[in-house]
Structure formats: C-alpha cells, structure tokens
C-alpha cells in the first residue's frame, strides 16, 4: 500500500476518536459543577483542618500562634481526657452496634414471615431511624428518662403497684446509668437500620435451597445455623461497618442527654469541647483528623464488603 493510502486509512481513525472524546466530555461536563461544589464544601475545609492541626493555636491568644509540627497529634494520644474519650467512644460504639445487630436480626426474621399487617408493622419499626437525631435524643431525655413524669418511671410505678410492692422511689436514669442511657437511645434509633439491611439479605436467599433443606428434614434451627447465617455474613459485616462509621461520629445523643458529663464524653464531643470551649484550635483539629482517618479506614472495609455483595449478586444472576 502506498504512503498516501496509509495516511488515508489513518485519517478516519483520528476523526473517529475526536467525536468519541467529545461525547465523553459532553456527558461528564454537567457533573463538573457538582464535583467542584463537593470539593469546595468537603475537601478544602479538611485541608484547612490538617494545616491548622500543625499549629499551636489558641483563639484567646491569637498572637502566640506558632508552628508545632506533630506535637498536637502526640498530645491527642497522650492526654488522659482524650484517651478516656477514645475508650468511651469504643465502648459506646461496640455496645450499640452489637445490640442493634442482634435486635435487628430478630426483627428481620419476624418481618420475613407472612402475617396480617406486616407492612404497617414494618413502617412503625422503621420510624425511629427517620427521626432527626436531636429529636430522638430529646424524646428519650424528657419523655422517657425524666424522673418526675417520664414514661419509664410511670411504667415502673405501675408494675410495682400491680404486685403490691412499694416502689423505692423514682430513679433518675440519666444520673444513675448515664452511658447506658445514651446507648439505649442510640440502639432504639439504629436497630431499624440494621433490620433493613438484614431483611434485604433474608429476602435474597434462594427459595429453592431453603425448600430442599426443608424436604431433607432440616429443622428451623438447623436451617438458620447452616443456611441463613452463612448467607447473612456479608450483610452482617456491612451493618456492623456502616453502623460503626456513623456511631463513632455521633454527637447529638451525648450532647443532648448528658452534655458530655458523667463519663459519657466521646471523641466527637471532646473535639467540640476542645474547639469551642477551650478554644484550642490546633489540638481539636488534630483530634478531628485522627477521627477522619479512622473513619476512612473503616469505610474502606465497608466499601469492600459492598463490592463483594455486588459481585455475589452478579454471579447469581
């Protein structure tokens, strides 16, 4: 083939590439404003927080601001109050996630069965998760926990009076068991989230496999242990990981119910206290960066679990 012929054959290819790139950019261009807005709202403040975390900066003494390198991060891991808040965060997150997963699994198994009014019951069970977190915390603090007119004390007085037992008095739930009071409010709000994830897993089981096991003589407990639980493993992991991400960052319940007192100050509340009350901008920024890094690590595992779920579903299809 002559050189002119080769040039003529390559020309249509180049012409074909240009419209293809134009179509790609035409589809991406409408997303650029949203991407720029997302970067401006989320990434730029985080970069600013990272920069501030390397300074010894107290807003009450703005002229004494100085670069301190990693000293703020060292204080985050060595300060006793911050270490205590980390322990409280871990304890609160673990207890809420475990109880929420167990209760969510029981409710999902209940809703997986056919019964009259199942849709209405499902709606009622989902409602706590739809409430604004501050509203849910206020509900528990004033409607349930209040020692004078709370429903818990009213139910306790009615129950003891039913059996003729003299009530020892109206317990103050928040002051007597503060961390449990915060955990109960969070469990009530996050159990529906776990229920929805596990219910989706239950409804994705193979009906043929369950029927074959039933015909082979397997009882309900054997089917649950050998078929249902292995199938729900990925969904349980996803619920635990996502629940941990959100509950680690929870601020509303601690701030509203106990105001961080009585040993309930978790890491987000301690960061708030360090920033807005102690005015230690550098130290609070360093603690915030540590929380973000830990959240990213947990979120990475969550994304892997989600991708594995999608791969399994695609393989079944």
CSV table of C-alpha atoms in Angstrom, one decimal:
chain,number,residue,atom,x,y,z
A,1,UNK,CA,0.0,0.0,0.0
A,2,UNK,CA,1.3,3.5,-0.9
A,3,UNK,CA,2.0,6.1,1.8
A,4,UNK,CA,-0.9,8.2,0.7
A,5,UNK,CA,-3.2,5.2,1.1
A,6,UNK,CA,-1.9,4.6,4.7
A,7,UNK,CA,-2.5,8.2,5.5
A,8,UNK,CA,-6.0,8.0,4.1
A,9,UNK,CA,-6.7,4.9,6.3
A,10,UNK,CA,-5.4,6.5,9.5
A,11,UNK,CA,-7.4,9.7,9.0
A,12,UNK,CA,-10.8,8.2,9.7
A,13,UNK,CA,-9.5,6.7,12.8
A,14,UNK,CA,-8.3,10.0,14.2
A,15,UNK,CA,-11.6,11.6,13.1
A,16,UNK,CA,-13.5,8.8,14.9
A,17,UNK,CA,-11.5,9.4,18.2
A,18,UNK,CA,-12.3,13.0,18.3
A,19,UNK,CA,-16.1,12.7,18.4
A,20,UNK,CA,-15.8,9.9,20.9
A,21,UNK,CA,-13.9,12.1,23.3
A,22,UNK,CA,-16.3,14.9,22.7
A,23,UNK,CA,-19.2,12.6,23.6
A,24,UNK,CA,-17.4,11.6,26.8
A,25,UNK,CA,-16.8,15.1,27.9
A,26,UNK,CA,-20.3,16.1,26.9
A,27,UNK,CA,-21.7,13.5,29.4
A,28,UNK,CA,-19.2,14.5,32.1
A,29,UNK,CA,-19.5,18.2,31.8
A,30,UNK,CA,-22.9,18.5,33.6
A,31,UNK,CA,-21.3,16.8,36.6
A,32,UNK,CA,-18.4,19.2,36.9
A,33,UNK,CA,-20.3,21.9,38.8
A,34,UNK,CA,-21.4,19.3,41.4
A,35,UNK,CA,-17.9,18.0,41.6
A,36,UNK,CA,-16.4,21.4,42.1
A,37,UNK,CA,-19.0,22.2,44.8
A,38,UNK,CA,-18.3,18.9,46.6
A,39,UNK,CA,-14.6,19.6,46.6
A,40,UNK,CA,-15.1,23.2,47.9
A,41,UNK,CA,-17.5,22.1,50.6
A,42,UNK,CA,-15.7,18.9,51.9
A,43,UNK,CA,-12.1,18.7,50.8
A,44,UNK,CA,-11.0,22.3,51.2
A,45,UNK,CA,-12.2,22.5,54.8
A,46,UNK,CA,-10.5,19.2,55.6
A,47,UNK,CA,-7.2,20.5,54.1
A,48,UNK,CA,-7.6,23.6,56.2
A,49,UNK,CA,-8.1,21.4,59.3
A,50,UNK,CA,-5.0,19.5,58.5
A,51,UNK,CA,-3.0,22.7,58.2
A,52,UNK,CA,-4.4,24.1,61.5
A,53,UNK,CA,-3.5,20.8,63.2
A,54,UNK,CA,0.2,21.5,62.9
A,55,UNK,CA,-0.1,24.8,64.8
A,56,UNK,CA,-0.2,25.6,68.5
A,57,UNK,CA,-3.2,27.9,68.2
A,58,UNK,CA,-5.5,29.2,70.9
A,59,UNK,CA,-8.0,31.8,69.8
A,60,UNK,CA,-7.8,33.5,73.2
A,61,UNK,CA,-4.1,34.3,72.4
A,62,UNK,CA,-4.1,34.8,68.6
A,63,UNK,CA,-0.6,36.5,68.6
A,64,UNK,CA,1.0,33.4,70.2
A,65,UNK,CA,0.2,31.2,67.3
A,66,UNK,CA,3.2,29.0,66.3
A,67,UNK,CA,4.1,26.0,64.1
A,68,UNK,CA,4.3,22.9,66.4
A,69,UNK,CA,4.7,20.1,63.8
A,70,UNK,CA,3.2,16.9,65.2
A,71,UNK,CA,3.1,17.9,68.9
A,72,UNK,CA,-0.7,18.2,68.7
A,73,UNK,CA,-1.0,14.6,67.5
A,74,UNK,CA,1.3,13.5,70.3
A,75,UNK,CA,-1.0,15.2,72.8
A,76,UNK,CA,-4.0,13.5,71.2
A,77,UNK,CA,-2.6,10.1,72.1
A,78,UNK,CA,-1.1,11.1,75.4
A,79,UNK,CA,-3.7,13.4,77.0
A,80,UNK,CA,-5.7,11.4,79.7
A,81,UNK,CA,-9.0,13.1,78.9
A,82,UNK,CA,-8.7,12.3,75.2
A,83,UNK,CA,-7.7,8.7,75.9
A,84,UNK,CA,-10.7,8.4,78.2
A,85,UNK,CA,-12.9,9.8,75.4
A,86,UNK,CA,-11.5,7.3,73.0
A,87,UNK,CA,-12.2,4.4,75.4
A,88,UNK,CA,-15.8,5.8,75.9
A,89,UNK,CA,-16.2,6.0,72.1
A,90,UNK,CA,-15.1,2.4,71.6
A,91,UNK,CA,-17.3,1.1,74.4
A,92,UNK,CA,-20.3,3.1,73.2
A,93,UNK,CA,-19.9,2.1,69.6
A,94,UNK,CA,-19.3,-1.6,70.3
A,95,UNK,CA,-22.3,-1.9,72.7
A,96,UNK,CA,-24.7,0.0,70.4
A,97,UNK,CA,-23.6,-1.9,67.3
A,98,UNK,CA,-23.8,-5.4,68.9
A,99,UNK,CA,-27.2,-4.8,70.5
A,100,UNK,CA,-28.6,-3.2,67.4
A,101,UNK,CA,-27.4,-6.0,65.1
A,102,UNK,CA,-28.9,-8.7,67.4
A,103,UNK,CA,-32.2,-6.9,67.7
A,104,UNK,CA,-32.2,-6.0,64.0
A,105,UNK,CA,-31.7,-9.7,63.2
A,106,UNK,CA,-34.6,-10.8,65.4
A,107,UNK,CA,-36.9,-8.2,63.9
A,108,UNK,CA,-35.8,-9.1,60.3
A,109,UNK,CA,-36.6,-12.7,61.0
A,110,UNK,CA,-40.0,-11.7,62.2
A,111,UNK,CA,-40.8,-9.5,59.2
A,112,UNK,CA,-39.5,-12.1,56.8
A,113,UNK,CA,-42.6,-14.1,57.6
A,114,UNK,CA,-46.1,-13.5,56.2
A,115,UNK,CA,-48.7,-12.1,58.6
A,116,UNK,CA,-51.5,-9.7,58.6
A,117,UNK,CA,-50.4,-6.1,58.9
A,118,UNK,CA,-46.8,-6.8,58.1
A,119,UNK,CA,-46.4,-3.6,56.0
A,120,UNK,CA,-47.8,-1.5,58.9
A,121,UNK,CA,-45.5,-3.1,61.4
A,122,UNK,CA,-42.5,-2.6,59.1
A,123,UNK,CA,-43.4,1.1,58.8
A,124,UNK,CA,-43.6,1.5,62.6
A,125,UNK,CA,-40.3,-0.2,63.1
A,126,UNK,CA,-38.5,2.0,60.6
A,127,UNK,CA,-39.9,5.2,62.0
A,128,UNK,CA,-37.2,5.7,64.8
A,129,UNK,CA,-34.4,5.8,62.1
A,130,UNK,CA,-36.2,8.5,60.2
A,131,UNK,CA,-36.3,10.9,63.2
A,132,UNK,CA,-33.8,13.7,63.5
A,133,UNK,CA,-31.1,12.6,65.9
A,134,UNK,CA,-31.5,15.6,68.2
A,135,UNK,CA,-35.3,15.0,68.3
A,136,UNK,CA,-34.8,11.3,69.2
A,137,UNK,CA,-32.4,12.3,72.0
A,138,UNK,CA,-34.8,14.9,73.4
A,139,UNK,CA,-37.6,12.3,73.2
A,140,UNK,CA,-35.6,9.9,75.4
A,141,UNK,CA,-34.4,12.6,77.8
A,142,UNK,CA,-37.7,14.2,78.5
A,143,UNK,CA,-40.4,11.7,77.6
A,144,UNK,CA,-38.8,8.5,78.9
A,145,UNK,CA,-35.9,9.3,81.3
A,146,UNK,CA,-37.4,12.3,83.2
A,147,UNK,CA,-37.6,11.2,86.9
A,148,UNK,CA,-40.8,13.1,87.6
A,149,UNK,CA,-43.0,12.5,84.6
A,150,UNK,CA,-41.1,10.1,82.4
A,151,UNK,CA,-42.8,7.0,81.0
A,152,UNK,CA,-40.1,4.7,82.3
A,153,UNK,CA,-40.8,5.7,85.9
A,154,UNK,CA,-44.5,5.7,85.3
A,155,UNK,CA,-44.4,2.1,84.0
A,156,UNK,CA,-42.1,1.1,86.9
A,157,UNK,CA,-44.5,2.5,89.4
A,158,UNK,CA,-47.5,0.8,87.7
A,159,UNK,CA,-45.6,-2.5,87.6
A,160,UNK,CA,-44.6,-2.5,91.3
A,161,UNK,CA,-48.1,-1.4,92.3
A,162,UNK,CA,-49.6,-4.2,90.3
A,163,UNK,CA,-47.8,-6.7,92.6
A,164,UNK,CA,-48.3,-4.7,95.8
A,165,UNK,CA,-44.6,-3.8,96.1
A,166,UNK,CA,-43.7,-0.4,97.5
A,167,UNK,CA,-41.6,1.5,95.0
A,168,UNK,CA,-38.3,2.6,96.5
A,169,UNK,CA,-38.6,5.9,94.6
A,170,UNK,CA,-38.3,7.4,91.2
A,171,UNK,CA,-34.9,6.5,89.8
A,172,UNK,CA,-33.0,9.1,87.8
A,173,UNK,CA,-32.0,7.1,84.8
A,174,UNK,CA,-29.5,9.6,83.4
A,175,UNK,CA,-27.5,10.2,86.5
A,176,UNK,CA,-27.6,6.6,87.8
A,177,UNK,CA,-26.7,4.9,84.4
A,178,UNK,CA,-25.6,7.7,82.1
A,179,UNK,CA,-23.7,5.7,79.4
A,180,UNK,CA,-26.4,3.1,79.3
A,181,UNK,CA,-29.0,5.8,78.9
A,182,UNK,CA,-27.1,7.2,75.8
A,183,UNK,CA,-26.6,3.7,74.4
A,184,UNK,CA,-30.3,2.8,74.8
A,185,UNK,CA,-31.3,5.9,72.8
A,186,UNK,CA,-28.8,5.1,70.0
A,187,UNK,CA,-29.9,1.4,70.0
A,188,UNK,CA,-33.5,2.4,69.6
A,189,UNK,CA,-32.6,4.7,66.6
A,190,UNK,CA,-30.1,2.4,64.8
A,191,UNK,CA,-31.9,-1.0,65.2
A,192,UNK,CA,-34.2,-0.2,62.2
A,193,UNK,CA,-31.1,0.4,60.1
A,194,UNK,CA,-29.7,-3.0,60.9
A,195,UNK,CA,-33.1,-4.5,60.4
A,196,UNK,CA,-33.4,-3.2,56.9
A,197,UNK,CA,-30.0,-4.4,55.8
A,198,UNK,CA,-30.6,-7.9,57.3
A,199,UNK,CA,-34.1,-8.1,55.9
A,200,UNK,CA,-32.7,-7.4,52.4
A,201,UNK,CA,-30.3,-10.3,53.0
A,202,UNK,CA,-33.0,-12.6,54.2
A,203,UNK,CA,-35.2,-11.8,51.1
A,204,UNK,CA,-32.3,-12.5,48.8
A,205,UNK,CA,-32.0,-16.2,49.9
A,206,UNK,CA,-32.6,-18.9,47.4
A,207,UNK,CA,-36.1,-20.2,47.9
A,208,UNK,CA,-35.2,-23.5,46.2
A,209,UNK,CA,-32.3,-24.1,48.5
A,210,UNK,CA,-34.4,-23.5,51.6
A,211,UNK,CA,-37.2,-25.7,50.3
A,212,UNK,CA,-34.7,-28.5,49.5
A,213,UNK,CA,-33.3,-28.3,53.1
A,214,UNK,CA,-36.8,-28.5,54.5
A,215,UNK,CA,-37.6,-31.6,52.4
A,216,UNK,CA,-34.4,-33.2,53.6
A,217,UNK,CA,-35.7,-33.0,57.1
A,218,UNK,CA,-33.7,-30.0,58.4
A,219,UNK,CA,-35.5,-28.2,61.3
A,220,UNK,CA,-35.7,-24.4,61.6
A,221,UNK,CA,-32.7,-24.1,63.9
A,222,UNK,CA,-30.5,-26.2,61.5
A,223,UNK,CA,-31.6,-24.1,58.5
A,224,UNK,CA,-30.9,-20.9,60.4
A,225,UNK,CA,-27.4,-22.0,61.5
A,226,UNK,CA,-26.2,-23.7,58.3
A,227,UNK,CA,-28.1,-21.7,55.6
A,228,UNK,CA,-29.3,-18.4,56.9
A,229,UNK,CA,-26.4,-17.2,59.0
A,230,UNK,CA,-23.7,-18.0,56.3
A,231,UNK,CA,-25.8,-16.2,53.7
A,232,UNK,CA,-26.2,-13.2,56.0
A,233,UNK,CA,-22.5,-13.0,56.8
A,234,UNK,CA,-21.8,-10.2,54.3
A,235,UNK,CA,-24.9,-8.3,55.3
A,236,UNK,CA,-23.9,-8.6,59.0
A,237,UNK,CA,-20.4,-7.3,58.2
A,238,UNK,CA,-21.9,-4.4,56.2
A,239,UNK,CA,-24.3,-3.5,59.0
A,240,UNK,CA,-21.5,-3.6,61.6
A,241,UNK,CA,-19.2,-1.5,59.5
A,242,UNK,CA,-21.7,1.2,58.5
A,243,UNK,CA,-23.1,1.3,62.0
A,244,UNK,CA,-19.6,1.8,63.4
A,245,UNK,CA,-18.9,4.6,61.0
A,246,UNK,CA,-22.0,6.6,62.0
A,247,UNK,CA,-22.0,5.9,65.7
A,248,UNK,CA,-18.3,6.7,66.1
A,249,UNK,CA,-19.2,10.2,64.9
A,250,UNK,CA,-22.3,10.5,66.9
A,251,UNK,CA,-22.5,13.8,68.8
A,252,UNK,CA,-26.2,14.6,69.2
A,253,UNK,CA,-27.2,12.0,71.8
A,254,UNK,CA,-24.2,12.7,74.1
A,255,UNK,CA,-24.7,16.5,73.8
A,256,UNK,CA,-28.4,16.4,74.3
A,257,UNK,CA,-28.8,13.7,77.0
A,258,UNK,CA,-25.8,14.2,79.2
A,259,UNK,CA,-23.9,17.2,77.8
A,260,UNK,CA,-20.8,15.1,77.9
A,261,UNK,CA,-20.9,14.7,81.7
A,262,UNK,CA,-20.8,11.6,84.0
A,263,UNK,CA,-18.2,9.9,81.9
A,264,UNK,CA,-20.1,9.9,78.6
A,265,UNK,CA,-17.9,12.3,76.6
A,266,UNK,CA,-17.0,10.5,73.4
A,267,UNK,CA,-14.4,11.7,71.0
A,268,UNK,CA,-16.7,14.0,68.8
A,269,UNK,CA,-17.9,15.7,72.0
A,270,UNK,CA,-14.4,16.1,73.3
A,271,UNK,CA,-13.4,17.7,70.0
A,272,UNK,CA,-16.3,20.1,70.3
A,273,UNK,CA,-15.4,20.9,73.8
A,274,UNK,CA,-11.7,21.5,72.9
A,275,UNK,CA,-12.6,23.7,70.0
A,276,UNK,CA,-15.5,25.8,71.2
A,277,UNK,CA,-14.9,25.9,75.0
A,278,UNK,CA,-11.1,25.5,75.4
A,279,UNK,CA,-10.5,27.4,72.1
A,280,UNK,CA,-7.6,25.1,71.3
A,281,UNK,CA,-7.9,25.1,67.6
A,282,UNK,CA,-4.8,23.1,66.8
A,283,UNK,CA,-5.4,20.3,69.3
A,284,UNK,CA,-9.1,20.0,68.2
A,285,UNK,CA,-8.1,19.9,64.6
A,286,UNK,CA,-5.6,17.2,65.2
A,287,UNK,CA,-8.1,15.1,67.0
A,288,UNK,CA,-10.6,15.6,64.2
A,289,UNK,CA,-8.0,14.5,61.6
A,290,UNK,CA,-7.4,11.3,63.7
A,291,UNK,CA,-11.2,10.6,63.7
A,292,UNK,CA,-11.4,11.2,59.9
A,293,UNK,CA,-8.5,8.8,59.3
A,294,UNK,CA,-10.1,6.1,61.4
A,295,UNK,CA,-13.4,6.6,59.7
A,296,UNK,CA,-11.8,6.3,56.3
A,297,UNK,CA,-10.1,3.0,57.3
A,298,UNK,CA,-13.5,1.6,58.5
A,299,UNK,CA,-15.2,2.9,55.3
A,300,UNK,CA,-12.7,1.2,53.1
A,301,UNK,CA,-13.6,-2.1,54.6
A,302,UNK,CA,-17.3,-1.2,54.2
A,303,UNK,CA,-16.8,-0.5,50.5
A,304,UNK,CA,-15.0,-3.8,50.0
A,305,UNK,CA,-17.9,-5.6,51.6
A,306,UNK,CA,-20.4,-3.8,49.4
A,307,UNK,CA,-18.4,-4.6,46.3
A,308,UNK,CA,-18.2,-8.2,47.3
A,309,UNK,CA,-22.0,-8.2,47.7
A,310,UNK,CA,-22.5,-6.8,44.2
A,311,UNK,CA,-20.1,-9.4,42.8
A,312,UNK,CA,-22.0,-12.2,44.5
A,313,UNK,CA,-25.4,-10.9,43.2
A,314,UNK,CA,-23.9,-10.6,39.7
A,315,UNK,CA,-22.6,-14.1,39.9
A,316,UNK,CA,-26.0,-15.5,40.8
A,317,UNK,CA,-27.7,-13.5,38.0
